[in-house]
Amino acid sequence: MADEQKRLQQETNKAQQRKLTVEKNRYVALIAEKVRRNCVKPSCTVSGNCCKFLVHQIPGGDVIDVKVTACSGSVACRNSVERAVFRASPLPTPATKEVFDREIVFTFKP
């Protein structure tokens, strides 16, 4: 009986983790979309540009820092997206508080 309970608990934990992963992906996508709406396009219009950012935020979504971790675009593109992240502040709030993270990594593709 203990083995069955352990197996059921493991399945429940996996299902909860999958749900949180889906919610986290949805949350990051909302952030990326808000940043995209705030980005000045001319400096980022080259197809194939891709920049990865680490965003530090506080509860409530206010952005306190942005760092580029990788970028195939120009310096102008990088700077444009960085400014867009700050303009997008406060960032969207997640559907559940378990999904909130002070550090969010997202990839920006114009």
Short mmCIF file of N, CA and C in Angstrom, two decimals:
data_model
loop_
_atom_site.label_atom_id
_atom_site.label_comp_id
_atom_site.label_asym_id
_atom_site.label_seq_id
_atom_site.Cartn_x
_atom_site.Cartn_y
_atom_site.Cartn_z
N MET A 1 0.82 -1.19 0.00
CA MET A 1 0.00 0.00 0.00
C MET A 1 0.87 1.27 0.00
N ALA A 2 1.96 1.25 0.75
CA ALA A 2 2.84 2.41 0.81
C ALA A 2 3.45 2.70 -0.55
N ASP A 3 3.78 1.64 -1.31
CA ASP A 3 4.34 1.82 -2.64
C ASP A 3 3.33 2.49 -3.57
N GLU A 4 2.08 2.08 -3.45
CA GLU A 4 1.02 2.67 -4.28
C GLU A 4 0.84 4.15 -3.94
N GLN A 5 0.84 4.47 -2.67
CA GLN A 5 0.70 5.88 -2.25
C GLN A 5 1.89 6.71 -2.74
N LYS A 6 3.07 6.14 -2.66
CA LYS A 6 4.27 6.82 -3.12
C LYS A 6 4.20 7.08 -4.62
N ARG A 7 3.76 6.08 -5.37
CA ARG A 7 3.63 6.21 -6.82
C ARG A 7 2.59 7.29 -7.17
N LEU A 8 1.46 7.27 -6.48
CA LEU A 8 0.42 8.27 -6.72
C LEU A 8 0.92 9.68 -6.39
N GLN A 9 1.67 9.80 -5.32
CA GLN A 9 2.23 11.10 -4.94
C GLN A 9 3.21 11.59 -6.00
N GLN A 10 4.03 10.69 -6.51
CA GLN A 10 4.99 11.06 -7.56
C GLN A 10 4.26 11.51 -8.83
N GLU A 11 3.21 10.82 -9.20
CA GLU A 11 2.42 11.20 -10.37
C GLU A 11 1.77 12.56 -10.16
N THR A 12 1.26 12.80 -8.98
CA THR A 12 0.64 14.09 -8.65
C THR A 12 1.67 15.20 -8.72
N ASN A 13 2.86 14.96 -8.17
CA ASN A 13 3.93 15.96 -8.21
C ASN A 13 4.34 16.27 -9.65
N LYS A 14 4.45 15.24 -10.48
CA LYS A 14 4.82 15.45 -11.89
C LYS A 14 3.75 16.26 -12.61
N ALA A 15 2.49 15.95 -12.35
CA ALA A 15 1.39 16.68 -12.99
C ALA A 15 1.40 18.15 -12.55
N GLN A 16 1.64 18.40 -11.28
CA GLN A 16 1.72 19.78 -10.79
C GLN A 16 2.90 20.51 -11.41
N GLN A 17 4.02 19.83 -11.55
CA GLN A 17 5.20 20.45 -12.15
C GLN A 17 4.94 20.78 -13.62
N ARG A 18 4.29 19.89 -14.33
CA ARG A 18 3.95 20.16 -15.74
C ARG A 18 3.03 21.38 -15.84
N LYS A 19 2.07 21.45 -14.96
CA LYS A 19 1.13 22.59 -14.95
C LYS A 19 1.88 23.89 -14.69
N LEU A 20 2.77 23.89 -13.71
CA LEU A 20 3.55 25.09 -13.42
C LEU A 20 4.46 25.47 -14.59
N THR A 21 5.02 24.48 -15.26
CA THR A 21 5.87 24.76 -16.42
C THR A 21 5.06 25.43 -17.53
N VAL A 22 3.86 24.93 -17.77
CA VAL A 22 2.98 25.53 -18.79
C VAL A 22 2.63 26.96 -18.39
N GLU A 23 2.29 27.17 -17.13
CA GLU A 23 1.95 28.52 -16.66
C GLU A 23 3.15 29.45 -16.74
N LYS A 24 4.35 28.95 -16.42
CA LYS A 24 5.57 29.76 -16.50
C LYS A 24 5.85 30.16 -17.95
N ASN A 25 5.70 29.23 -18.87
CA ASN A 25 5.92 29.53 -20.28
C ASN A 25 4.92 30.57 -20.77
N ARG A 26 3.68 30.46 -20.35
CA ARG A 26 2.64 31.43 -20.71
C ARG A 26 2.99 32.81 -20.15
N TYR A 27 3.46 32.85 -18.92
CA TYR A 27 3.85 34.08 -18.25
C TYR A 27 5.01 34.76 -18.98
N VAL A 28 6.04 33.99 -19.31
CA VAL A 28 7.20 34.55 -20.02
C VAL A 28 6.77 35.04 -21.41
N ALA A 29 5.85 34.32 -22.06
CA ALA A 29 5.35 34.75 -23.37
C ALA A 29 4.61 36.09 -23.25
N LEU A 30 3.86 36.29 -22.18
CA LEU A 30 3.18 37.58 -21.95
C LEU A 30 4.19 38.70 -21.79
N ILE A 31 5.27 38.42 -21.07
CA ILE A 31 6.33 39.42 -20.88
C ILE A 31 6.97 39.74 -22.23
N ALA A 32 7.32 38.72 -22.98
CA ALA A 32 7.96 38.93 -24.29
C ALA A 32 7.05 39.74 -25.21
N GLU A 33 5.76 39.47 -25.19
CA GLU A 33 4.82 40.20 -26.04
C GLU A 33 4.73 41.67 -25.62
N LYS A 34 4.71 41.93 -24.33
CA LYS A 34 4.66 43.32 -23.88
C LYS A 34 5.94 44.05 -24.26
N VAL A 35 7.08 43.40 -24.14
CA VAL A 35 8.35 44.00 -24.56
C VAL A 35 8.32 44.26 -26.06
N ARG A 36 7.83 43.31 -26.83
CA ARG A 36 7.76 43.45 -28.29
C ARG A 36 6.93 44.68 -28.67
N ARG A 37 5.82 44.89 -27.97
CA ARG A 37 4.97 46.06 -28.26
C ARG A 37 5.67 47.37 -27.93
N ASN A 38 6.65 47.34 -27.04
CA ASN A 38 7.36 48.54 -26.62
C ASN A 38 8.68 48.74 -27.36
N CYS A 39 9.01 47.86 -28.28
CA CYS A 39 10.29 47.92 -28.98
C CYS A 39 10.17 48.78 -30.23
N VAL A 40 11.17 49.62 -30.43
CA VAL A 40 11.26 50.42 -31.65
C VAL A 40 11.77 49.49 -32.74
N LYS A 41 10.96 49.23 -33.73
CA LYS A 41 11.26 48.22 -34.74
C LYS A 41 12.45 48.50 -35.66
N PRO A 42 12.68 49.73 -36.15
CA PRO A 42 13.72 49.89 -37.17
C PRO A 42 15.09 49.32 -36.80
N SER A 43 15.47 49.36 -35.54
CA SER A 43 16.79 48.85 -35.19
C SER A 43 16.81 47.33 -35.01
N CYS A 44 15.65 46.71 -35.09
CA CYS A 44 15.57 45.26 -34.86
C CYS A 44 14.85 44.52 -35.97
N THR A 45 14.83 45.07 -37.15
CA THR A 45 14.01 44.46 -38.21
C THR A 45 14.72 43.39 -39.01
N VAL A 46 15.99 43.16 -38.79
CA VAL A 46 16.71 42.15 -39.55
C VAL A 46 16.20 40.76 -39.14
N SER A 47 15.77 40.01 -40.14
CA SER A 47 15.26 38.67 -39.88
C SER A 47 16.38 37.80 -39.31
N GLY A 48 16.05 37.02 -38.32
CA GLY A 48 17.03 36.12 -37.73
C GLY A 48 17.69 36.67 -36.49
N ASN A 49 17.50 37.98 -36.21
CA ASN A 49 18.05 38.52 -34.98
C ASN A 49 17.38 37.84 -33.79
N CYS A 50 18.16 37.60 -32.78
CA CYS A 50 17.66 36.92 -31.60
C CYS A 50 18.49 37.40 -30.41
N CYS A 51 17.83 37.89 -29.39
CA CYS A 51 18.54 38.34 -28.19
C CYS A 51 17.94 37.67 -26.96
N LYS A 52 18.80 37.22 -26.08
CA LYS A 52 18.37 36.60 -24.83
C LYS A 52 18.68 37.58 -23.70
N PHE A 53 17.68 37.80 -22.84
CA PHE A 53 17.80 38.77 -21.76
C PHE A 53 17.52 38.13 -20.40
N LEU A 54 18.19 38.65 -19.39
CA LEU A 54 17.92 38.31 -18.01
C LEU A 54 17.33 39.56 -17.39
N VAL A 55 16.09 39.46 -16.94
CA VAL A 55 15.37 40.60 -16.38
C VAL A 55 15.20 40.38 -14.89
N HIS A 56 15.58 41.37 -14.11
CA HIS A 56 15.38 41.34 -12.66
C HIS A 56 14.19 42.23 -12.35
N GLN A 57 13.24 41.67 -11.63
CA GLN A 57 12.04 42.41 -11.28
C GLN A 57 11.72 42.23 -9.81
N ILE A 58 10.87 43.10 -9.31
CA ILE A 58 10.39 42.97 -7.94
C ILE A 58 8.92 42.55 -8.00
N PRO A 59 8.38 42.05 -6.89
CA PRO A 59 6.96 41.71 -6.90
C PRO A 59 6.15 42.93 -7.36
N GLY A 60 5.19 42.69 -8.20
CA GLY A 60 4.44 43.77 -8.80
C GLY A 60 4.88 44.01 -10.23
N GLY A 61 6.04 43.43 -10.62
CA GLY A 61 6.49 43.48 -12.00
C GLY A 61 7.38 44.63 -12.38
N ASP A 62 7.75 45.49 -11.44
CA ASP A 62 8.65 46.59 -11.78
C ASP A 62 10.04 46.06 -12.10
N VAL A 63 10.56 46.47 -13.24
CA VAL A 63 11.87 46.03 -13.70
C VAL A 63 12.94 46.85 -12.99
N ILE A 64 13.93 46.17 -12.41
CA ILE A 64 15.01 46.90 -11.74
C ILE A 64 16.34 46.76 -12.48
N ASP A 65 16.45 45.74 -13.36
CA ASP A 65 17.68 45.57 -14.11
C ASP A 65 17.44 44.67 -15.31
N VAL A 66 18.18 44.91 -16.39
CA VAL A 66 18.12 44.09 -17.59
C VAL A 66 19.54 43.82 -18.05
N LYS A 67 19.85 42.57 -18.35
CA LYS A 67 21.16 42.22 -18.87
C LYS A 67 20.99 41.37 -20.12
N VAL A 68 21.78 41.67 -21.14
CA VAL A 68 21.80 40.87 -22.35
C VAL A 68 22.73 39.69 -22.07
N THR A 69 22.24 38.48 -22.28
CA THR A 69 23.09 37.31 -22.06
C THR A 69 23.62 36.75 -23.38
N ALA A 70 22.91 37.04 -24.48
CA ALA A 70 23.36 36.63 -25.81
C ALA A 70 22.54 37.41 -26.83
N CYS A 71 23.17 37.78 -27.95
CA CYS A 71 22.42 38.51 -28.97
C CYS A 71 23.12 38.39 -30.32
N SER A 72 22.34 38.05 -31.33
CA SER A 72 22.88 37.97 -32.69
C SER A 72 22.61 39.27 -33.46
N GLY A 73 21.90 40.20 -32.82
CA GLY A 73 21.58 41.47 -33.47
C GLY A 73 22.65 42.52 -33.22
N SER A 74 22.43 43.66 -33.81
CA SER A 74 23.36 44.78 -33.67
C SER A 74 23.28 45.37 -32.26
N VAL A 75 24.23 46.23 -31.96
CA VAL A 75 24.22 46.95 -30.69
C VAL A 75 22.95 47.79 -30.60
N ALA A 76 22.55 48.39 -31.72
CA ALA A 76 21.33 49.20 -31.73
C ALA A 76 20.11 48.35 -31.39
N CYS A 77 20.07 47.15 -31.92
CA CYS A 77 18.97 46.24 -31.62
C CYS A 77 18.96 45.87 -30.15
N ARG A 78 20.11 45.50 -29.65
CA ARG A 78 20.26 45.15 -28.23
C ARG A 78 19.76 46.28 -27.34
N ASN A 79 20.23 47.49 -27.64
CA ASN A 79 19.85 48.65 -26.84
C ASN A 79 18.36 48.94 -26.95
N SER A 80 17.80 48.76 -28.14
CA SER A 80 16.38 49.00 -28.36
C SER A 80 15.53 48.06 -27.52
N VAL A 81 15.92 46.78 -27.50
CA VAL A 81 15.15 45.81 -26.73
C VAL A 81 15.33 46.07 -25.23
N GLU A 82 16.53 46.41 -24.83
CA GLU A 82 16.77 46.72 -23.41
C GLU A 82 15.87 47.88 -22.96
N ARG A 83 15.81 48.92 -23.77
CA ARG A 83 14.92 50.06 -23.44
C ARG A 83 13.46 49.62 -23.42
N ALA A 84 13.10 48.74 -24.34
CA ALA A 84 11.72 48.25 -24.40
C ALA A 84 11.34 47.49 -23.14
N VAL A 85 12.29 46.74 -22.58
CA VAL A 85 12.01 46.01 -21.34
C VAL A 85 11.69 47.01 -20.23
N PHE A 86 12.48 48.07 -20.12
CA PHE A 86 12.21 49.07 -19.10
C PHE A 86 10.87 49.79 -19.35
N ARG A 87 10.56 50.06 -20.63
CA ARG A 87 9.28 50.70 -20.96
C ARG A 87 8.10 49.78 -20.66
N ALA A 88 8.32 48.48 -20.74
CA ALA A 88 7.25 47.50 -20.48
C ALA A 88 6.96 47.34 -18.99
N SER A 89 7.78 47.95 -18.16
CA SER A 89 7.60 47.87 -16.71
C SER A 89 6.39 48.70 -16.29
N PRO A 90 5.53 48.20 -15.43
CA PRO A 90 5.59 46.90 -14.77
C PRO A 90 5.21 45.77 -15.73
N LEU A 91 5.88 44.67 -15.56
CA LEU A 91 5.64 43.50 -16.38
C LEU A 91 4.32 42.84 -15.96
N PRO A 92 3.73 42.04 -16.84
CA PRO A 92 2.50 41.33 -16.48
C PRO A 92 2.72 40.46 -15.24
N THR A 93 1.66 40.27 -14.51
CA THR A 93 1.74 39.39 -13.34
C THR A 93 1.33 37.98 -13.74
N PRO A 94 1.93 36.99 -13.11
CA PRO A 94 1.59 35.60 -13.46
C PRO A 94 0.21 35.22 -12.91
N ALA A 95 -0.36 34.17 -13.50
CA ALA A 95 -1.67 33.69 -13.06
C ALA A 95 -1.62 33.16 -11.63
N THR A 96 -0.49 32.56 -11.24
CA THR A 96 -0.34 32.06 -9.87
C THR A 96 0.98 32.55 -9.30
N LYS A 97 1.00 32.79 -8.02
CA LYS A 97 2.21 33.35 -7.40
C LYS A 97 3.39 32.39 -7.44
N GLU A 98 3.14 31.08 -7.57
CA GLU A 98 4.24 30.11 -7.64
C GLU A 98 5.08 30.29 -8.90
N VAL A 99 4.52 30.92 -9.91
CA VAL A 99 5.20 31.11 -11.18
C VAL A 99 6.11 32.35 -11.16
N PHE A 100 5.81 33.30 -10.27
CA PHE A 100 6.61 34.52 -10.22
C PHE A 100 8.06 34.20 -9.88
N ASP A 101 8.95 34.90 -10.56
CA ASP A 101 10.37 34.77 -10.30
C ASP A 101 10.99 36.15 -10.43
N ARG A 102 11.88 36.48 -9.54
CA ARG A 102 12.56 37.78 -9.62
C ARG A 102 13.46 37.87 -10.83
N GLU A 103 13.93 36.73 -11.30
CA GLU A 103 14.78 36.68 -12.49
C GLU A 103 14.05 35.91 -13.59
N ILE A 104 13.82 36.60 -14.68
CA ILE A 104 13.15 36.00 -15.83
C ILE A 104 14.11 36.02 -17.00
N VAL A 105 14.27 34.91 -17.67
CA VAL A 105 15.07 34.85 -18.88
C VAL A 105 14.09 34.70 -20.04
N PHE A 106 14.23 35.56 -21.03
CA PHE A 106 13.40 35.40 -22.21
C PHE A 106 14.18 35.75 -23.46
N THR A 107 13.74 35.17 -24.56
CA THR A 107 14.38 35.39 -25.84
C THR A 107 13.50 36.31 -26.67
N PHE A 108 14.12 37.36 -27.22
CA PHE A 108 13.39 38.30 -28.05
C PHE A 108 13.75 38.05 -29.51
N LYS A 109 12.71 37.80 -30.32
CA LYS A 109 12.89 37.61 -31.75
C LYS A 109 11.97 38.60 -32.45
N PRO A 110 12.53 39.58 -33.16
CA PRO A 110 11.68 40.58 -33.81
C PRO A 110 10.83 39.97 -34.91
#
